[in-house]
Short mmCIF file of C-alpha atoms and ligand atoms in Angstrom, two decimals:
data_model
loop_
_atom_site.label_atom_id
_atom_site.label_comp_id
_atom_site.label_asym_id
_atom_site.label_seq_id
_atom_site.Cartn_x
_atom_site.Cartn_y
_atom_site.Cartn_z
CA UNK J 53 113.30 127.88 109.02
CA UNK J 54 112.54 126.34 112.39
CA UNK J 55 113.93 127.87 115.49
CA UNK J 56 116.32 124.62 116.29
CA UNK J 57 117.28 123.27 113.23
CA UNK J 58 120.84 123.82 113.25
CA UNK J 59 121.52 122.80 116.95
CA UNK J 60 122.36 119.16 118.19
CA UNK J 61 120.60 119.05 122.06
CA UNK J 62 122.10 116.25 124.74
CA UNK J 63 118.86 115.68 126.82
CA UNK J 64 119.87 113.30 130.06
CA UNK J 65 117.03 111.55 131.12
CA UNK J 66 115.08 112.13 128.03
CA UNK J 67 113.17 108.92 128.23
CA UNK J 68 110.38 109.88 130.14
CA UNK J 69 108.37 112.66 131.74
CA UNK J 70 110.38 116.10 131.25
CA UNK J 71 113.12 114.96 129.36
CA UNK J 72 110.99 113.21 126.73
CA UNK J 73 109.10 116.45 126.79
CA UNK J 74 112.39 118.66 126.10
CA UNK J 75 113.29 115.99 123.36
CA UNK J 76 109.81 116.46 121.77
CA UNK J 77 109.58 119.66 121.44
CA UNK J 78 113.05 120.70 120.31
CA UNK J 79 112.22 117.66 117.24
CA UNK J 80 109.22 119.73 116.59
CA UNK J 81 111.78 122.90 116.30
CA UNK J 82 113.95 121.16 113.81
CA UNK J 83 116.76 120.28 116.66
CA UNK J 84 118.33 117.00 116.48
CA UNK J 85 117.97 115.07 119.49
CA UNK J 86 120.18 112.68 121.37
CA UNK J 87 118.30 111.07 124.27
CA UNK J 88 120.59 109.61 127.08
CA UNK J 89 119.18 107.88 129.98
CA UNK J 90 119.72 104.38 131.67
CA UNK J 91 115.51 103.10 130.46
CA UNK J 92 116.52 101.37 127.22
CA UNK J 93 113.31 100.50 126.05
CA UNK J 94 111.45 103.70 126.67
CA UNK J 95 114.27 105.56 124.85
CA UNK J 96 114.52 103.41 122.10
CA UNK J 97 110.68 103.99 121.26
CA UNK J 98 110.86 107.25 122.20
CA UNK J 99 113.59 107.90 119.72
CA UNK J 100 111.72 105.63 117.05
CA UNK J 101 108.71 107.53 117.21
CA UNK J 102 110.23 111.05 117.13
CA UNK J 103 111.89 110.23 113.84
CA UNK J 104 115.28 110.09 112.16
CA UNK J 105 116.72 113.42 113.79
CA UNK J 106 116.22 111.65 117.07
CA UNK J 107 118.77 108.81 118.76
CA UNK J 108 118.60 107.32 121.80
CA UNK J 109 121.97 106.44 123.95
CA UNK J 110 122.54 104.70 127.08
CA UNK J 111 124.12 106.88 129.40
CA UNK J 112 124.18 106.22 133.13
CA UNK J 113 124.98 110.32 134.16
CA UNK J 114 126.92 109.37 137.63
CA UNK J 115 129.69 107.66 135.18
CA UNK J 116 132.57 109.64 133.66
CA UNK J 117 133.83 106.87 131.15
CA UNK J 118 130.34 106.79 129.87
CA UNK J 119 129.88 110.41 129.66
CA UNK J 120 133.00 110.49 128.01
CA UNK J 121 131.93 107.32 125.25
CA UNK J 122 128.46 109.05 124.90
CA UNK J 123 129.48 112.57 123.68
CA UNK J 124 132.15 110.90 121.31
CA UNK J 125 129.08 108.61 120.06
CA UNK J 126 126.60 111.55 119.80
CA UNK J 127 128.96 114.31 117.93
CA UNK J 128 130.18 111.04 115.38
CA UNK J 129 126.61 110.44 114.70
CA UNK J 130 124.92 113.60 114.91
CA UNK J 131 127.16 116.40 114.82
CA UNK J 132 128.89 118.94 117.98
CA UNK J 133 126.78 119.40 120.76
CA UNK J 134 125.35 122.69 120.82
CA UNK J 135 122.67 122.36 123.40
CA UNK J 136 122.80 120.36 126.91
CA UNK J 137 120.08 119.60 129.15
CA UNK J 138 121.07 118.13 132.62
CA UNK J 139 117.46 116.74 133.30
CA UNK J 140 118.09 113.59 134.57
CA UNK J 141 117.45 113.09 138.25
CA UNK J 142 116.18 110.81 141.64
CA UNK J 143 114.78 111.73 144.68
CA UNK J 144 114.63 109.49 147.42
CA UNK J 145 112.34 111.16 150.02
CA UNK J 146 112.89 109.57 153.74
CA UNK J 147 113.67 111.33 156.94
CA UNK J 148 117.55 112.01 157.68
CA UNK J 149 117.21 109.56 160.58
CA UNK J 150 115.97 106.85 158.00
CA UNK J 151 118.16 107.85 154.84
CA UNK J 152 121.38 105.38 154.68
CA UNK J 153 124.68 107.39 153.59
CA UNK J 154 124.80 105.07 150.65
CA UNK J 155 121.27 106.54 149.45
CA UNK J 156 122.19 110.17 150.57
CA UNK J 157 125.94 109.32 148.25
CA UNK J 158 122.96 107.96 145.43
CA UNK J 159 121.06 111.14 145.21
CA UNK J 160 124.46 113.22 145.24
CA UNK J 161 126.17 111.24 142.54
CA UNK J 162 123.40 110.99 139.83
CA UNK J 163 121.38 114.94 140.37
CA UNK J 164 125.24 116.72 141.15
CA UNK J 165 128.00 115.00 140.36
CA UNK J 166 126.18 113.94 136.72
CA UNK J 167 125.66 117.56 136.19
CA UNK J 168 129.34 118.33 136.82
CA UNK J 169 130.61 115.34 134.62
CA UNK J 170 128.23 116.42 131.62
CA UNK J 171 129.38 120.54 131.43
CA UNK J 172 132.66 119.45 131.75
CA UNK J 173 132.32 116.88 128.89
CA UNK J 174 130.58 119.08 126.44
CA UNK J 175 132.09 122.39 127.27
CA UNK J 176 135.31 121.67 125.03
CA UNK J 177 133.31 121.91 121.62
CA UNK J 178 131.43 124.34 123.19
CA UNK J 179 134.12 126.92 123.28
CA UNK J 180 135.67 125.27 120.09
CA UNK J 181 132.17 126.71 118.90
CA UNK J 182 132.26 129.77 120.21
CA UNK J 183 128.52 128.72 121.02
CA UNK J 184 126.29 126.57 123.71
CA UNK J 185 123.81 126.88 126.20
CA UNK J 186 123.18 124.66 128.89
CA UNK J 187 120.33 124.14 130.88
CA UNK J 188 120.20 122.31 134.33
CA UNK J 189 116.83 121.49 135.95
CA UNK J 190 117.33 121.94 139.35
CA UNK J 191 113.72 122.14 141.22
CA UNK J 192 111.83 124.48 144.07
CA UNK J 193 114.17 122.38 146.77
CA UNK J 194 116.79 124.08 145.34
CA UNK J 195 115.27 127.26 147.39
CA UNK J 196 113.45 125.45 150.30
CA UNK J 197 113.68 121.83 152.47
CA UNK J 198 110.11 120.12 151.61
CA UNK J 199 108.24 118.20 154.30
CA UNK J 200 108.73 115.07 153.17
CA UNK J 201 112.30 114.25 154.02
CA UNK J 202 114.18 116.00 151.22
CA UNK J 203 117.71 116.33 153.01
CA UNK J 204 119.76 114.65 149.90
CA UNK J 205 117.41 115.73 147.03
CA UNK J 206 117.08 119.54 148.29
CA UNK J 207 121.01 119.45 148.92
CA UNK J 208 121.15 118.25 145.26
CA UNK J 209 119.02 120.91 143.75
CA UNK J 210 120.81 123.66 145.46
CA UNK J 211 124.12 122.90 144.21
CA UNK J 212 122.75 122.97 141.24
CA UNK J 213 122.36 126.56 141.63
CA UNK J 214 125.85 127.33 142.92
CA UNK J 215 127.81 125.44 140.01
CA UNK J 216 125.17 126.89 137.16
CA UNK J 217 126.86 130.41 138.37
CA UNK J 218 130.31 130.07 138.42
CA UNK J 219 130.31 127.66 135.65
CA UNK J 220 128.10 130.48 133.67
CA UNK J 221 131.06 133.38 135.09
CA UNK J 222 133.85 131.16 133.67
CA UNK J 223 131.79 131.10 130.31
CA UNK J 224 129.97 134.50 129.67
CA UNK J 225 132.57 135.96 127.73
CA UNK J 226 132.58 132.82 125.49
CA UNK J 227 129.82 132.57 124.18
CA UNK J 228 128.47 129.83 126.54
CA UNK J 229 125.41 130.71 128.68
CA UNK J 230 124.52 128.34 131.47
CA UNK J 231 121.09 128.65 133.31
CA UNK J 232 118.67 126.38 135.93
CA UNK J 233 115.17 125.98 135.64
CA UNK J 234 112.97 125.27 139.27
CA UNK J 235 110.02 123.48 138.51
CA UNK J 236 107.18 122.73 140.77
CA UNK J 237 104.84 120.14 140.92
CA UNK J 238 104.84 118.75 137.56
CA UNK J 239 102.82 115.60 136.34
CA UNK J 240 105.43 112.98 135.58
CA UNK J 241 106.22 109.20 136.40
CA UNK J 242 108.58 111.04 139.02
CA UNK J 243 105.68 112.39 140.79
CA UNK J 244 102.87 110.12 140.04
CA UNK J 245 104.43 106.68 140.48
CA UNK J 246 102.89 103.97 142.36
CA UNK J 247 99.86 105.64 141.96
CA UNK J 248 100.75 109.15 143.41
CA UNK J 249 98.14 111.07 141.40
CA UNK J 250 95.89 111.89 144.32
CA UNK J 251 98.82 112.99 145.87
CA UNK J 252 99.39 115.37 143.44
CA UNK J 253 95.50 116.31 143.74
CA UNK J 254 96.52 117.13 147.04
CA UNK J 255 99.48 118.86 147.31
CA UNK J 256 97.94 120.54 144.09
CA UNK J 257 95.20 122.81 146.82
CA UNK J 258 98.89 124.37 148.14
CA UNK J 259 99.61 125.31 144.68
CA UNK J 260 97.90 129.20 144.10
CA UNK J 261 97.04 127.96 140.13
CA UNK J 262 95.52 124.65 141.73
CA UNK J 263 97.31 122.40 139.31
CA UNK J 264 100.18 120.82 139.10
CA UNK J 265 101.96 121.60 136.08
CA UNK J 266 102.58 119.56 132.63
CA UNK J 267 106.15 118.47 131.20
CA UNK J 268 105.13 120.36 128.38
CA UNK J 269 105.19 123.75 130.22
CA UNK J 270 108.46 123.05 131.92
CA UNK J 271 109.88 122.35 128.06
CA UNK J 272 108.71 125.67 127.05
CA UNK J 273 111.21 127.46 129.07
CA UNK J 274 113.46 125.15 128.41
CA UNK J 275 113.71 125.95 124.64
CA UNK J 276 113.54 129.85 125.55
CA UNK J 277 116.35 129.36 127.28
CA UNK J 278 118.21 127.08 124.85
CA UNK J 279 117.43 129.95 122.26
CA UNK J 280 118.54 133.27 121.10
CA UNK J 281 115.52 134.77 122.86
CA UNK J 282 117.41 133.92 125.88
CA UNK J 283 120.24 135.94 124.46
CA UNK J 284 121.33 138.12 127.37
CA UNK J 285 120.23 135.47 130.36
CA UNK J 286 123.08 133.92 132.06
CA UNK J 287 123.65 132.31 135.54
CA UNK J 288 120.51 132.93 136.34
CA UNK J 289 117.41 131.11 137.65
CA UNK J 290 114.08 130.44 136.27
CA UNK J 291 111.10 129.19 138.06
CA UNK J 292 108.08 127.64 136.77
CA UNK J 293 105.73 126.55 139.75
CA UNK J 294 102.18 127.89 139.58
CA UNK J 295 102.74 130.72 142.18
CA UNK J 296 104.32 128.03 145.13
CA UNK J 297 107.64 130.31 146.09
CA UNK J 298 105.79 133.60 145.76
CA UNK J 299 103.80 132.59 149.15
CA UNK J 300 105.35 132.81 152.55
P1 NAD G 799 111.26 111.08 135.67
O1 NAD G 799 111.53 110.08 136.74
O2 NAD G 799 110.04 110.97 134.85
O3 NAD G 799 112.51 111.21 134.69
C1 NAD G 799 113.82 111.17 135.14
C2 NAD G 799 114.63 110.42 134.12
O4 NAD G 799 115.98 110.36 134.59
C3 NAD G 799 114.15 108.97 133.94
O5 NAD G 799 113.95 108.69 132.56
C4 NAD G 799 115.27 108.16 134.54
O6 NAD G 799 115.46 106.89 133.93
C5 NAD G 799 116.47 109.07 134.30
N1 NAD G 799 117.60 108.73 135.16
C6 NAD G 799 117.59 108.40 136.46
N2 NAD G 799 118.83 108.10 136.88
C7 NAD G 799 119.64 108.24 135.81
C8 NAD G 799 121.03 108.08 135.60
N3 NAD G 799 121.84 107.67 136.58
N4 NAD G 799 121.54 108.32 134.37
C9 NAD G 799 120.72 108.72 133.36
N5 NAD G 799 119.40 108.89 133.49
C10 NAD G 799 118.87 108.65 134.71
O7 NAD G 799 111.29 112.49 136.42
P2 NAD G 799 110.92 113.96 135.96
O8 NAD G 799 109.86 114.44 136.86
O9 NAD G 799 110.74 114.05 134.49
O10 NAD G 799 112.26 114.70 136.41
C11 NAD G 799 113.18 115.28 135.52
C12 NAD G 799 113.99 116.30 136.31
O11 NAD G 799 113.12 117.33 136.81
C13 NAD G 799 114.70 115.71 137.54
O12 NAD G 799 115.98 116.29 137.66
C14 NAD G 799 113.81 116.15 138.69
O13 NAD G 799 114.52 116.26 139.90
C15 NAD G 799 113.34 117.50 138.19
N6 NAD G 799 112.12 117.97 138.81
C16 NAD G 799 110.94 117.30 138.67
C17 NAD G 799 109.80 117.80 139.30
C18 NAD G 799 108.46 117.13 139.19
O14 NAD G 799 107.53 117.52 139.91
N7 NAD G 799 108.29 116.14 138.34
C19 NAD G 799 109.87 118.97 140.07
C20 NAD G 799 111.09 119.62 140.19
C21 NAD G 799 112.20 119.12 139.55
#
């Protein structure tokens, strides 16, 4: 028996880069997969060319009512949600003297407040369950400010930290553990857009492993996490960035 096949993963953003990653490999672990992002067309094939345990639904993550009509959608179609994945996420990368409050409001709604609205949307057949884990990908600016303007992105990422705890506190004795995962540098149309890949060459040389990393990786952990392996891990954080934070 695969290691997934009873479990029914939520995967925001799972149209591209990580999230389609997740989504992939949790199919190829027998899971079935709801992918939820606002890029109809990539989800759609995505979803087509993972097979029938995969769905796509269109789910913008800053909306409650649609958070609300999504879950209903996913556990009539595919069964309770055992597994969620807070993936999806912006960055908008100016200066604070050049980032509008409306952008700053942007980044907030969609990286925090979407994480927020999705635990407390899945958590109720969750404990009806007994059972769930619930991974949010936060980032390294969840530790650290980055050089290149990261005031509403790294403000993002480290709430992400602070509501994975005490939502993972409220659950631990429920059979619910909650978890972030801190990626690095990884190769995705987040990082590589408008032709950014010799910008990830470069900031690559700051990286000890001299590489950025591949969505692949980051779904590894992911589905450790997701899994009994992860049995005893709660609240906690996990970082996957080629050496980057262990440097001063
Ligand atoms: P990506 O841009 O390839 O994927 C993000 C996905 O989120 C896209 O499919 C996008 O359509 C979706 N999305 C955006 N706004 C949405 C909304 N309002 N509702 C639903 N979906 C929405 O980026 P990625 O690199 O795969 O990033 C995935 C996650 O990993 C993000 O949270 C990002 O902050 C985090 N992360 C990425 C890196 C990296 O180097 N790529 C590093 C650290 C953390």
């Amino acid at each position: 028996m695969k290691k997934f096949e009873n479990s029914i993963v939520l995967i925001t953003g799972g149209s591209g880069g990580i999230g389609a990653a997740t989504a992939r490999a949790f199919i190829n672990e027998g899971a079935k997969v709801a992918i939820a992002d606002i890029l109809e067309n990539e989800g759609e094939e995505l979803a087509s060319e993972l097979g029938e345990n995969a769905r796509f639904f269109r789910l913008d993550v800053s909306i409650a009512a649609q958070w609300e009509a999504t879950v209903a959608k996913v556990e009539n179609t595919l069964g309770t949600i055992s597994i969620l994945v807070n993936n999806a996420g912006i960055a908008i990368n100016k200066p604070i003297l050049e980032l509008t409050e409306e952008e700053y409001r942007k980044v907030i709604d969609i990286n925090q407040v979407g994480v927020f609205l999705g635990m407390k949307q899945v958590l109720p057949s969750m404990l009806n369950a007994t059972n769930g884990a619930i991974i949010n990908i936060s980032s390294l600016a969840g530790f650290r400010g980055t050089s290149r303007g990261s005031v509403a992105y790294s403000a993002s990422k480290f709430a992400l930290r602070g509501m994975t705890k005490a939502v993972a506190l409220e659950m631990a004795s429920k059979g619910i553990r909650v978890n972030t995962v801190h990626p690095g540098l990884i190769k995705t149309p987040l990082t590589m857009k408008d032709g950014r890949d010799e910008i990830i060459n470069h900031l690559s040389t700051g990286i000890p492993m001299q590489r950025a990393g591949e969505a692949s990786e980051v779904a590894k952990l992911v589905l450790f996490l997701a899994g009994d392996d992860a049995s005893f891990s709660t609240g906690s954080e996990f970082i996957l960035d080629g050496g980057q934070l262990a440097k001063l």
